[in-house]
CSV table of C-alpha atoms in Angstrom, one decimal:
chain,number,residue,atom,x,y,z
D,185,MET,CA,16.9,-13.3,-43.5
D,186,ARG,CA,16.5,-14.1,-39.9
D,187,ARG,CA,19.5,-11.9,-39.0
D,188,GLY,CA,17.9,-9.0,-40.9
D,189,ALA,CA,14.7,-9.5,-39.0
D,190,GLU,CA,16.6,-9.6,-35.7
D,191,MET,CA,18.4,-6.4,-36.6
D,192,GLY,CA,15.0,-4.8,-37.5
D,193,GLN,CA,13.6,-5.8,-34.2
D,194,GLY,CA,16.6,-4.5,-32.4
D,195,ALA,CA,16.4,-1.1,-34.2
D,196,LYS,CA,12.7,-1.0,-33.3
D,197,GLY,CA,13.4,-1.7,-29.7
D,198,LEU,CA,16.1,0.9,-29.6
D,199,THR,CA,13.7,3.5,-31.1
D,200,ALA,CA,11.1,2.6,-28.5
D,201,GLN,CA,13.7,3.1,-25.7
D,202,ILE,CA,14.8,6.5,-27.1
D,203,LYS,CA,11.1,7.5,-27.3
D,204,ASP,CA,10.4,6.4,-23.8
D,205,ARG,CA,13.4,8.4,-22.5
D,206,LEU,CA,12.3,11.5,-24.3
D,207,ILE,CA,8.8,11.1,-22.8
D,208,GLN,CA,10.4,10.7,-19.4
D,209,LYS,CA,12.6,13.8,-19.7
D,210,THR,CA,9.6,15.8,-21.0
D,211,LEU,CA,7.4,14.7,-18.1
D,212,GLU,CA,10.1,15.4,-15.5
D,213,ARG,CA,10.8,18.8,-17.0
D,214,ARG,CA,7.2,19.8,-17.1
D,215,LEU,CA,6.5,18.5,-13.5
D,216,THR,CA,9.5,20.4,-12.3
D,217,GLN,CA,8.3,23.6,-14.0
D,218,LEU,CA,4.9,23.2,-12.3
D,219,GLU,CA,6.5,22.8,-8.9
D,220,GLN,CA,9.0,25.7,-9.3
D,221,THR,CA,7.0,28.3,-11.3
D,222,PRO,CA,8.3,31.7,-9.9
D,223,GLU,CA,5.7,34.1,-8.6
D,224,ARG,CA,6.2,37.8,-8.0
D,225,SER,CA,4.9,39.0,-4.7
D,226,VAL,CA,1.2,39.5,-4.3
D,227,ARG,CA,1.9,43.2,-3.6
D,228,GLU,CA,3.6,43.6,-7.0
D,229,ARG,CA,1.0,41.8,-9.2
D,230,GLY,CA,-2.1,41.7,-7.2
D,231,ILE,CA,-3.6,38.2,-6.6
D,232,PRO,CA,-2.4,35.7,-9.2
D,233,GLU,CA,-5.2,33.7,-10.8
D,234,ARG,CA,-3.6,30.4,-9.8
D,235,PHE,CA,-4.4,31.3,-6.2
D,236,TYR,CA,-8.2,31.3,-6.7
D,237,ARG,CA,-8.8,29.1,-9.8
D,238,TRP,CA,-8.9,25.3,-9.4
D,239,ASP,CA,-8.0,24.7,-13.1
D,240,LEU,CA,-4.7,26.5,-12.4
D,241,HIS,CA,-3.8,24.5,-9.3
D,242,PRO,CA,-0.5,22.8,-9.8
D,243,GLY,CA,-2.0,19.4,-8.9
D,244,TYR,CA,-4.7,19.7,-11.5
D,245,GLN,CA,-2.1,20.9,-14.1
D,246,GLN,CA,-0.1,17.8,-13.3
D,247,VAL,CA,-3.1,15.6,-13.9
D,248,ARG,CA,-3.9,17.3,-17.2
D,249,LEU,CA,-0.3,17.0,-18.3
D,250,LEU,CA,-0.4,13.2,-17.7
D,251,GLN,CA,-3.7,12.8,-19.4
D,252,GLU,CA,-2.6,14.8,-22.4
D,253,GLY,CA,0.6,12.8,-22.7
D,254,ALA,CA,-1.4,9.6,-22.6
D,255,ALA,CA,-3.8,10.8,-25.3
D,256,ARG,CA,-0.9,12.0,-27.5
D,257,PHE,CA,0.6,8.5,-27.5
D,258,GLY,CA,-2.7,6.7,-27.9
D,259,VAL,CA,-2.7,5.2,-24.5
D,260,GLY,CA,-6.1,4.7,-22.7
D,261,ASN,CA,-6.6,5.6,-19.0
D,262,PRO,CA,-5.8,2.4,-17.0
D,263,PHE,CA,-7.4,3.7,-13.8
D,264,PHE,CA,-10.8,3.8,-12.3
D,265,LYS,CA,-11.9,0.5,-13.9
D,266,VAL,CA,-15.4,-0.3,-12.8
D,267,HIS,CA,-15.9,-3.8,-11.3
D,268,GLU,CA,-19.4,-5.0,-11.8
D,269,GLY,CA,-19.4,-7.4,-8.8
D,270,THR,CA,-17.2,-8.7,-6.0
D,271,ALA,CA,-13.6,-8.3,-6.9
D,272,SER,CA,-11.6,-11.4,-6.0
D,273,ALA,CA,-9.4,-13.7,-8.2
D,274,HIS,CA,-11.9,-13.0,-10.9
D,275,SER,CA,-14.0,-10.0,-11.7
D,276,ARG,CA,-16.3,-8.5,-14.3
D,277,ILE,CA,-15.1,-5.3,-16.1
D,278,VAL,CA,-17.1,-3.9,-19.0
D,279,GLU,CA,-19.3,-7.0,-19.0
D,280,LYS,CA,-16.3,-9.3,-19.4
D,281,THR,CA,-15.0,-11.8,-16.8
D,282,VAL,CA,-11.2,-11.3,-16.2
D,283,VAL,CA,-8.5,-12.8,-14.1
D,284,ASN,CA,-8.1,-10.1,-11.5
D,285,TYR,CA,-4.7,-9.1,-10.0
D,286,ALA,CA,-5.8,-5.7,-8.8
D,287,SER,CA,-7.5,-6.3,-5.5
D,288,TYR,CA,-6.3,-6.8,-1.9
D,289,ASN,CA,-8.8,-9.6,-1.4
D,290,TYR,CA,-5.9,-11.8,-0.4
D,291,LEU,CA,-7.9,-14.6,1.2
D,292,GLY,CA,-11.1,-14.3,-0.8
D,293,LEU,CA,-13.1,-13.2,2.2
D,294,SER,CA,-14.8,-10.2,0.6
D,295,GLY,CA,-17.9,-11.9,-0.7
D,296,HIS,CA,-17.6,-14.9,1.6
D,297,PRO,CA,-21.1,-16.1,2.6
D,298,LEU,CA,-20.4,-15.9,6.4
D,299,VAL,CA,-18.9,-12.4,6.1
D,300,ASN,CA,-21.8,-11.2,4.0
D,301,ALA,CA,-24.3,-12.7,6.4
D,302,ALA,CA,-22.7,-11.0,9.4
D,303,ALA,CA,-22.8,-7.6,7.7
D,304,LYS,CA,-26.5,-8.1,6.8
D,305,GLU,CA,-27.4,-9.1,10.3
D,306,ALA,CA,-25.6,-6.1,11.7
D,307,ILE,CA,-27.6,-3.8,9.4
D,308,ASP,CA,-30.9,-5.4,10.6
D,309,ARG,CA,-29.9,-5.0,14.2
D,310,TYR,CA,-27.9,-1.7,14.3
D,311,GLY,CA,-28.7,0.1,11.0
D,312,THR,CA,-26.1,1.3,8.5
D,313,SER,CA,-24.4,3.9,10.7
D,314,VAL,CA,-23.8,4.5,14.4
D,315,SER,CA,-24.5,8.2,13.7
D,316,ALA,CA,-22.1,9.6,16.3
D,317,SER,CA,-18.5,9.4,17.5
D,318,ARG,CA,-18.1,6.4,19.8
D,319,ILE,CA,-17.2,8.5,22.9
D,320,VAL,CA,-20.5,10.4,22.6
D,321,SER,CA,-23.1,7.8,21.7
D,322,GLY,CA,-21.8,5.8,18.8
D,323,GLU,CA,-20.5,2.8,20.8
D,324,ARG,CA,-22.0,-0.6,19.8
D,325,PRO,CA,-21.1,-4.1,21.0
D,326,LEU,CA,-19.5,-5.0,17.7
D,327,HIS,CA,-16.8,-2.4,18.3
D,328,ALA,CA,-15.5,-4.0,21.5
D,329,GLN,CA,-15.9,-7.5,20.1
D,330,LEU,CA,-13.8,-6.7,17.1
D,331,GLU,CA,-11.1,-4.9,19.1
D,332,ARG,CA,-10.9,-7.7,21.6
D,333,ALA,CA,-10.5,-10.2,18.7
D,334,ILE,CA,-7.7,-8.2,17.2
D,335,ALA,CA,-5.9,-7.8,20.5
D,336,GLN,CA,-6.1,-11.6,21.0
D,337,ALA,CA,-4.8,-12.3,17.5
D,338,TYR,CA,-1.8,-10.2,18.3
D,339,GLY,CA,-1.4,-11.4,21.9
D,340,VAL,CA,-1.4,-7.8,23.3
D,341,ASP,CA,-3.5,-5.9,25.9
D,342,ASP,CA,-5.9,-4.0,23.7
D,343,ALA,CA,-6.8,-2.6,20.3
D,344,ILE,CA,-8.7,0.3,18.8
D,345,VAL,CA,-10.4,0.4,15.4
D,346,MET,CA,-10.9,3.5,13.2
D,347,VAL,CA,-12.9,4.2,10.1
D,348,SER,CA,-9.9,4.6,7.7
D,349,GLY,CA,-6.6,2.8,7.5
D,350,HIS,CA,-4.9,6.0,6.1
D,351,ALA,CA,-6.5,8.1,8.9
D,352,THR,CA,-5.3,5.5,11.5
D,353,ASN,CA,-1.7,6.2,10.8
D,354,VAL,CA,-2.2,10.0,10.4
D,355,THR,CA,-4.1,10.5,13.6
D,356,SER,CA,-2.1,8.0,15.7
D,357,ILE,CA,1.4,9.3,14.8
D,358,GLY,CA,0.1,12.9,14.6
D,359,TYR,CA,-1.3,12.7,18.1
D,360,LEU,CA,1.3,10.6,19.9
D,361,PHE,CA,4.4,12.6,18.8
D,362,GLY,CA,5.4,16.2,18.7
D,363,PRO,CA,8.0,18.8,17.8
D,364,ASN,CA,10.6,17.5,20.3
D,365,ASP,CA,10.4,14.0,18.9
D,366,LEU,CA,12.1,12.2,16.0
D,367,VAL,CA,10.5,9.7,13.6
D,368,LEU,CA,12.6,7.5,11.4
D,369,HIS,CA,11.0,5.6,8.6
D,370,ASP,CA,11.9,3.4,5.7
D,371,GLU,CA,12.2,5.3,2.5
D,372,TYR,CA,9.4,3.2,1.0
D,373,ALA,CA,7.0,4.1,3.8
D,374,HIS,CA,3.3,4.7,2.9
D,375,ASN,CA,2.0,8.2,2.4
D,376,SER,CA,-0.2,7.9,5.6
D,377,ILE,CA,3.0,7.5,7.7
D,378,ILE,CA,4.5,10.6,6.2
D,379,GLN,CA,1.3,12.6,6.7
D,380,GLY,CA,1.2,11.5,10.3
D,381,ILE,CA,4.7,12.7,11.0
D,382,SER,CA,3.9,16.0,9.3
D,383,LEU,CA,0.9,16.5,11.5
D,384,ALA,CA,2.9,15.7,14.6
D,385,GLY,CA,5.5,18.4,13.7
D,386,ALA,CA,8.2,15.9,14.6
D,387,LYS,CA,11.6,15.8,12.9
D,388,ARG,CA,11.5,13.3,10.1
D,389,LEU,CA,14.4,11.3,8.7
D,390,CYS,CA,14.2,8.3,6.3
D,391,PHE,CA,16.7,5.5,5.9
D,392,PRO,CA,17.4,3.5,2.8
D,393,HIS,CA,15.0,0.6,2.2
D,394,ASN,CA,15.6,-2.2,4.8
D,395,ASP,CA,19.0,-0.7,5.6
D,396,LEU,CA,19.7,-1.6,9.2
D,397,GLU,CA,23.2,-0.2,9.3
D,398,ALA,CA,22.0,3.2,8.1
D,399,LEU,CA,19.3,3.2,10.7
D,400,GLU,CA,21.8,2.3,13.4
D,401,GLN,CA,24.0,5.2,12.3
D,402,ILE,CA,21.2,7.7,12.4
D,403,LEU,CA,20.1,6.6,15.8
D,404,THR,CA,23.7,6.8,17.1
D,405,GLN,CA,23.9,10.4,15.9
D,406,GLN,CA,20.4,11.6,16.6
D,407,ARG,CA,18.9,9.7,19.5
D,408,ARG,CA,20.0,12.0,22.3
D,409,GLN,CA,18.8,15.1,20.5
D,410,ALA,CA,15.1,14.1,20.7
D,411,GLU,CA,12.7,13.0,23.5
D,412,ARG,CA,10.7,10.2,22.0
D,413,VAL,CA,12.1,8.4,18.9
D,414,LEU,CA,9.8,6.3,16.7
D,415,VAL,CA,11.0,3.8,14.1
D,416,VAL,CA,8.4,2.9,11.5
D,417,VAL,CA,8.6,-0.1,9.1
D,418,GLU,CA,6.0,-2.1,7.2
D,419,GLY,CA,5.2,-5.8,7.4
D,420,ILE,CA,5.2,-6.1,3.7
D,421,TYR,CA,6.0,-3.3,1.3
D,422,SER,CA,3.2,-2.9,-1.2
D,423,MET,CA,5.4,-1.6,-4.1
D,424,ASP,CA,8.0,-4.4,-3.9
D,425,GLY,CA,6.5,-7.3,-2.1
D,426,ASP,CA,9.4,-7.7,0.4
D,427,TYR,CA,9.5,-7.5,4.2
D,428,PRO,CA,12.0,-6.3,6.8
D,429,ASP,CA,14.3,-8.3,9.1
D,430,LEU,CA,12.1,-7.4,12.1
D,431,PRO,CA,14.1,-9.2,14.8
D,432,ARG,CA,17.1,-7.0,14.0
D,433,PHE,CA,14.9,-3.9,14.0
D,434,ILE,CA,13.8,-4.9,17.5
D,435,GLU,CA,17.4,-5.3,18.6
D,436,ILE,CA,18.2,-1.8,17.4
D,437,LYS,CA,15.2,-0.2,18.9
D,438,HIS,CA,16.0,-1.8,22.3
D,439,ARG,CA,19.6,-0.7,22.2
D,440,HIS,CA,18.7,2.9,21.5
D,441,ARG,CA,15.6,3.0,23.7
D,442,ALA,CA,13.4,3.9,20.8
D,443,LEU,CA,9.8,2.9,20.0
D,444,LEU,CA,9.0,0.6,17.1
D,445,MET,CA,5.8,0.7,14.9
D,446,VAL,CA,5.0,-1.9,12.3
D,447,ASP,CA,2.4,-1.2,9.7
D,448,GLU,CA,0.8,-4.6,8.8
D,449,ALA,CA,-1.6,-3.4,6.1
D,450,HIS,CA,-0.3,-6.0,3.7
D,451,SER,CA,1.2,-8.6,6.0
D,452,PHE,CA,-1.6,-9.6,8.4
D,453,GLY,CA,-3.4,-12.5,6.9
D,454,VAL,CA,-0.5,-13.1,4.5
D,455,LEU,CA,2.6,-13.9,6.6
D,456,GLY,CA,2.9,-16.6,9.2
D,457,ARG,CA,1.6,-20.2,9.3
D,458,HIS,CA,-1.9,-19.0,10.4
D,459,GLY,CA,-1.8,-15.6,8.8
D,460,MET,CA,-1.1,-13.7,12.0
D,461,GLY,CA,1.4,-11.5,10.3
D,462,ILE,CA,5.1,-10.8,10.6
D,463,ARG,CA,5.1,-11.5,14.3
D,464,GLU,CA,4.1,-15.1,13.7
D,465,HIS,CA,6.4,-15.4,10.7
D,466,PHE,CA,9.5,-14.6,12.9
D,467,ASP,CA,8.0,-16.1,16.1
D,468,LEU,CA,8.4,-12.9,18.0
D,469,ASP,CA,7.1,-11.7,21.4
D,470,PRO,CA,4.3,-9.2,20.4
D,471,LYS,CA,5.3,-6.8,23.2
D,472,ASP,CA,8.7,-6.2,21.5
D,473,VAL,CA,6.8,-4.0,19.0
D,474,ASP,CA,5.3,-0.9,20.6
D,475,ILE,CA,2.7,-0.1,18.0
D,476,TRP,CA,1.0,-2.7,15.8
D,477,MET,CA,-1.0,-1.1,13.0
D,478,GLY,CA,-3.1,-2.8,10.3
D,479,THR,CA,-6.0,-2.3,8.0
D,480,LEU,CA,-9.3,-4.1,7.7
D,481,SER,CA,-9.7,-3.6,4.0
D,482,LYS,CA,-7.4,-6.3,2.7
D,483,ALA,CA,-7.3,-9.8,4.2
D,484,LEU,CA,-10.1,-8.8,6.6
D,485,ALA,CA,-12.6,-7.9,3.8
D,486,ALA,CA,-13.9,-4.7,5.4
D,487,CYS,CA,-12.8,-1.1,5.7
D,488,GLY,CA,-10.8,0.9,8.3
D,489,GLY,CA,-7.7,0.5,10.4
D,490,TYR,CA,-6.5,-0.6,13.9
D,491,ILE,CA,-3.8,0.0,16.4
D,492,ALA,CA,-3.0,-2.8,18.8
D,493,GLY,CA,-0.6,-2.8,21.8
D,494,ALA,CA,-0.4,-1.9,25.5
D,495,SER,CA,-3.4,-0.7,27.4
D,496,ALA,CA,-1.9,2.7,28.0
D,497,LEU,CA,-1.3,3.2,24.3
D,498,VAL,CA,-4.8,2.2,23.3
D,499,GLU,CA,-6.6,4.1,26.1
D,500,ASN,CA,-4.6,7.2,25.2
D,501,LEU,CA,-5.8,7.0,21.6
D,502,ARG,CA,-9.4,6.1,22.6
D,503,TYR,CA,-9.9,9.2,24.7
D,504,LEU,CA,-7.7,11.8,23.0
D,505,ALA,CA,-6.7,11.0,19.4
D,506,PRO,CA,-8.5,13.6,17.3
D,507,GLY,CA,-9.1,11.2,14.3
D,508,PHE,CA,-10.9,8.8,16.7
D,509,LEU,CA,-12.4,11.3,19.2
D,510,TYR,CA,-14.0,13.5,16.6
D,511,SER,CA,-14.9,10.9,13.9
D,512,VAL,CA,-18.1,8.9,13.6
D,513,GLY,CA,-17.7,5.4,14.9
D,514,MET,CA,-17.2,2.4,12.5
D,515,ALA,CA,-20.4,1.5,10.7
D,516,PRO,CA,-22.0,-1.7,12.1
D,517,PRO,CA,-21.9,-3.8,8.9
D,518,VAL,CA,-18.2,-2.9,8.4
D,519,ALA,CA,-17.3,-3.9,12.0
D,520,ALA,CA,-19.3,-7.1,11.7
D,521,ALA,CA,-17.7,-8.0,8.3
D,522,ALA,CA,-14.2,-7.5,9.7
D,523,LEU,CA,-14.9,-9.6,12.8
D,524,SER,CA,-16.4,-12.4,10.8
D,525,ALA,CA,-13.5,-12.4,8.3
D,526,LEU,CA,-11.0,-12.7,11.2
D,527,GLN,CA,-13.0,-15.6,12.6
D,528,VAL,CA,-13.0,-17.3,9.2
D,529,LEU,CA,-9.3,-16.7,8.8
D,530,GLN,CA,-8.6,-18.3,12.2
D,531,ALA,CA,-10.9,-21.3,11.4
D,532,GLU,CA,-9.5,-21.9,7.9
D,533,PRO,CA,-5.7,-21.4,8.0
D,534,GLN,CA,-5.5,-23.3,4.7
D,535,ARG,CA,-6.5,-20.1,3.0
D,536,VAL,CA,-3.2,-18.6,4.1
D,537,SER,CA,-1.1,-21.6,3.0
D,538,THR,CA,-2.9,-21.6,-0.4
D,539,LEU,CA,-2.2,-17.9,-0.8
D,540,GLN,CA,1.5,-18.5,0.1
D,541,GLN,CA,1.8,-21.4,-2.4
D,542,ARG,CA,0.1,-19.5,-5.2
D,543,SER,CA,2.2,-16.5,-4.6
D,544,ARG,CA,5.5,-18.4,-4.7
D,545,TYR,CA,4.3,-20.3,-7.8
D,546,PHE,CA,3.5,-17.0,-9.6
D,547,LEU,CA,6.9,-15.5,-8.6
D,548,GLU,CA,8.8,-18.6,-9.8
D,549,LYS,CA,7.0,-18.7,-13.1
D,550,ALA,CA,7.5,-15.0,-13.7
D,551,ARG,CA,11.2,-15.2,-13.1
D,552,GLY,CA,11.4,-18.3,-15.2
D,553,ILE,CA,10.2,-16.5,-18.3
D,554,GLY,CA,12.6,-13.6,-17.7
D,555,LEU,CA,10.3,-11.0,-16.0
D,556,GLN,CA,12.0,-8.5,-13.7
D,557,THR,CA,10.3,-8.9,-10.3
D,558,GLY,CA,12.6,-6.9,-8.1
D,559,ALA,CA,12.9,-7.8,-4.5
D,560,SER,CA,9.6,-9.6,-4.2
D,561,THR,CA,9.6,-12.5,-1.7
D,562,GLY,CA,6.4,-14.1,-3.3
D,563,ASN,CA,4.0,-13.2,-0.5
D,564,ALA,CA,0.8,-11.9,-2.2
D,565,ILE,CA,2.6,-9.1,-4.0
D,566,VAL,CA,4.7,-9.5,-7.1
D,567,PRO,CA,5.8,-6.4,-9.2
D,568,VAL,CA,6.8,-6.8,-12.8
D,569,ILE,CA,9.1,-3.9,-13.6
D,570,THR,CA,8.6,-2.6,-17.1
D,571,GLY,CA,11.2,0.2,-17.2
D,572,SER,CA,8.9,3.0,-18.4
D,573,SER,CA,5.5,4.4,-17.5
D,574,LEU,CA,4.4,4.3,-21.1
D,575,ARG,CA,5.2,0.6,-21.4
D,576,ALA,CA,3.5,-0.1,-18.1
D,577,VAL,CA,0.2,1.5,-19.3
D,578,ARG,CA,0.3,-0.1,-22.7
D,579,LEU,CA,1.0,-3.5,-21.2
D,580,SER,CA,-1.8,-3.1,-18.6
D,581,ASN,CA,-4.3,-2.1,-21.4
D,582,TRP,CA,-3.2,-5.0,-23.6
D,583,LEU,CA,-3.5,-7.5,-20.8
D,584,LEU,CA,-7.0,-6.3,-20.1
D,585,GLU,CA,-7.9,-7.0,-23.7
D,586,ARG,CA,-6.6,-10.5,-23.2
D,587,GLY,CA,-8.7,-11.0,-20.1
D,588,ILE,CA,-6.2,-10.2,-17.4
D,589,HIS,CA,-6.6,-7.1,-15.1
D,590,VAL,CA,-3.5,-5.6,-13.4
D,591,GLN,CA,-2.8,-2.0,-12.6
D,592,PRO,CA,0.3,0.0,-13.5
D,593,ILE,CA,2.3,2.0,-11.1
D,594,LEU,CA,3.8,5.1,-12.8
D,595,TYR,CA,6.2,8.0,-12.4
D,596,PRO,CA,6.2,10.0,-10.1
D,597,ALA,CA,4.8,7.3,-7.7
D,598,VAL,CA,8.0,5.4,-8.5
D,599,PRO,CA,11.1,6.4,-10.4
D,600,GLU,CA,10.4,6.3,-14.2
D,601,ARG,CA,12.8,3.4,-14.8
D,602,GLN,CA,11.1,1.5,-12.0
D,603,ALA,CA,7.5,1.8,-13.5
D,604,ARG,CA,5.8,-1.5,-13.0
D,605,LEU,CA,2.7,-3.7,-13.0
D,606,ARG,CA,1.7,-4.8,-9.5
D,607,PHE,CA,0.2,-8.3,-9.3
D,608,PHE,CA,-1.8,-9.0,-6.1
D,609,LEU,CA,-2.3,-12.7,-5.6
D,610,SER,CA,-5.3,-14.3,-3.9
D,611,SER,CA,-5.9,-17.7,-2.4
D,612,GLU,CA,-8.7,-17.9,-4.9
D,613,HIS,CA,-6.3,-17.8,-7.9
D,614,THR,CA,-5.9,-21.2,-9.5
D,615,LEU,CA,-2.7,-22.6,-11.0
D,616,GLU,CA,-4.5,-22.4,-14.4
D,617,ASP,CA,-5.1,-18.7,-13.8
D,618,ILE,CA,-1.4,-18.2,-13.2
D,619,ASP,CA,-0.3,-20.4,-16.2
D,620,GLU,CA,-2.6,-18.5,-18.5
D,621,THR,CA,-1.2,-15.2,-17.3
D,622,MET,CA,2.4,-16.3,-17.8
D,623,ALA,CA,1.6,-17.5,-21.3
D,624,VAL,CA,0.2,-14.1,-22.2
D,625,LEU,CA,3.1,-12.3,-20.6
D,626,ALA,CA,5.6,-14.6,-22.5
D,627,GLU,CA,3.8,-13.7,-25.7
D,628,ASP,CA,4.4,-10.0,-25.0
D,629,LEU,CA,8.1,-10.7,-24.3
D,630,ARG,CA,8.4,-12.3,-27.8
D,631,THR,CA,7.0,-9.3,-29.6
């Protein structure tokens, strides 16, 4: 009897795999068709409707295709969940308290009383907006205080803050480099890095993830064909939760007289004994990295981005980078919140050690029950690879019903067979939260 049941379950699993593969092939074929639909010349046909109707735009067609596919297979939309309060290790969604693994509030500082109080005080003193670009008349004392604190945290000359983390990469890379330059980036680089290179008009080459030998080979072949060469890596990669061997990247960049940029969006506040990022983790001289970039929206509980480094770099951006020069300055409550969060981080390093302990515990437990966690090192980010987008969405929705909120990452954001749930850990998660989550995931594995 048991053997028959096992065979039935095996057949069921095989049928599901075939179904998922058919869905994958259909999605891939339809997306390819959308991207490659041939058009006769405007002169031959007049103006095609797709050039002036938003509902025929390829991007919207792709969105509709994915929505229709989800509806066809009875899968609810896992995105745009409304949080009814502060999102930390726990949150309220649809009037239900859930264990939350879908926020970047790594140190629990969004909602911290001191951070909230600093933002409120800034509103009372400076209002909700500086109402101008900083170079014109939008400068406030909070801006310089925050920039000075960031520069001191990194041990570099200066820093500059901007209103968006994405825009920080786009405008900095886009302004500092040009058509005679070469930018090399890890294949898993964030979209903002790619967009910045595109704006710069520089030649762009990617190397396989964390593959130093491939980078060395490209530099050997290409370095003398460009003026400036920039190598861009991330402190922690948000899809996989791993990090680069930064000391070796520094060796390579020195050898080839290149520049090195590190995007610390997910590593500042997470890596290092005191949360000072990948520099502290490896005990590096901060001046060995030419451009330190980070965001204020994760460990620092605010919104925006920063560049830290040499005075010449920062002054150049402050006076001439379009995304800073022509943008309104950072809102006072946002700057105050980030500054206060950084001060709390430095005063309470135990938040960092707790985060690191909880993350490792989660990773060990996940691997212990047979979950596929890829290359994660257990530093705030742990993916659980499901093998198909449909399974990722279904599992995400099922977990929410069980009081656990985690977002799926789907094709084409990742290869279909690498679709996953991304668990973001916080210092506020308890061991009981993690044990409960593992028990529910183990239950899913048994079905």
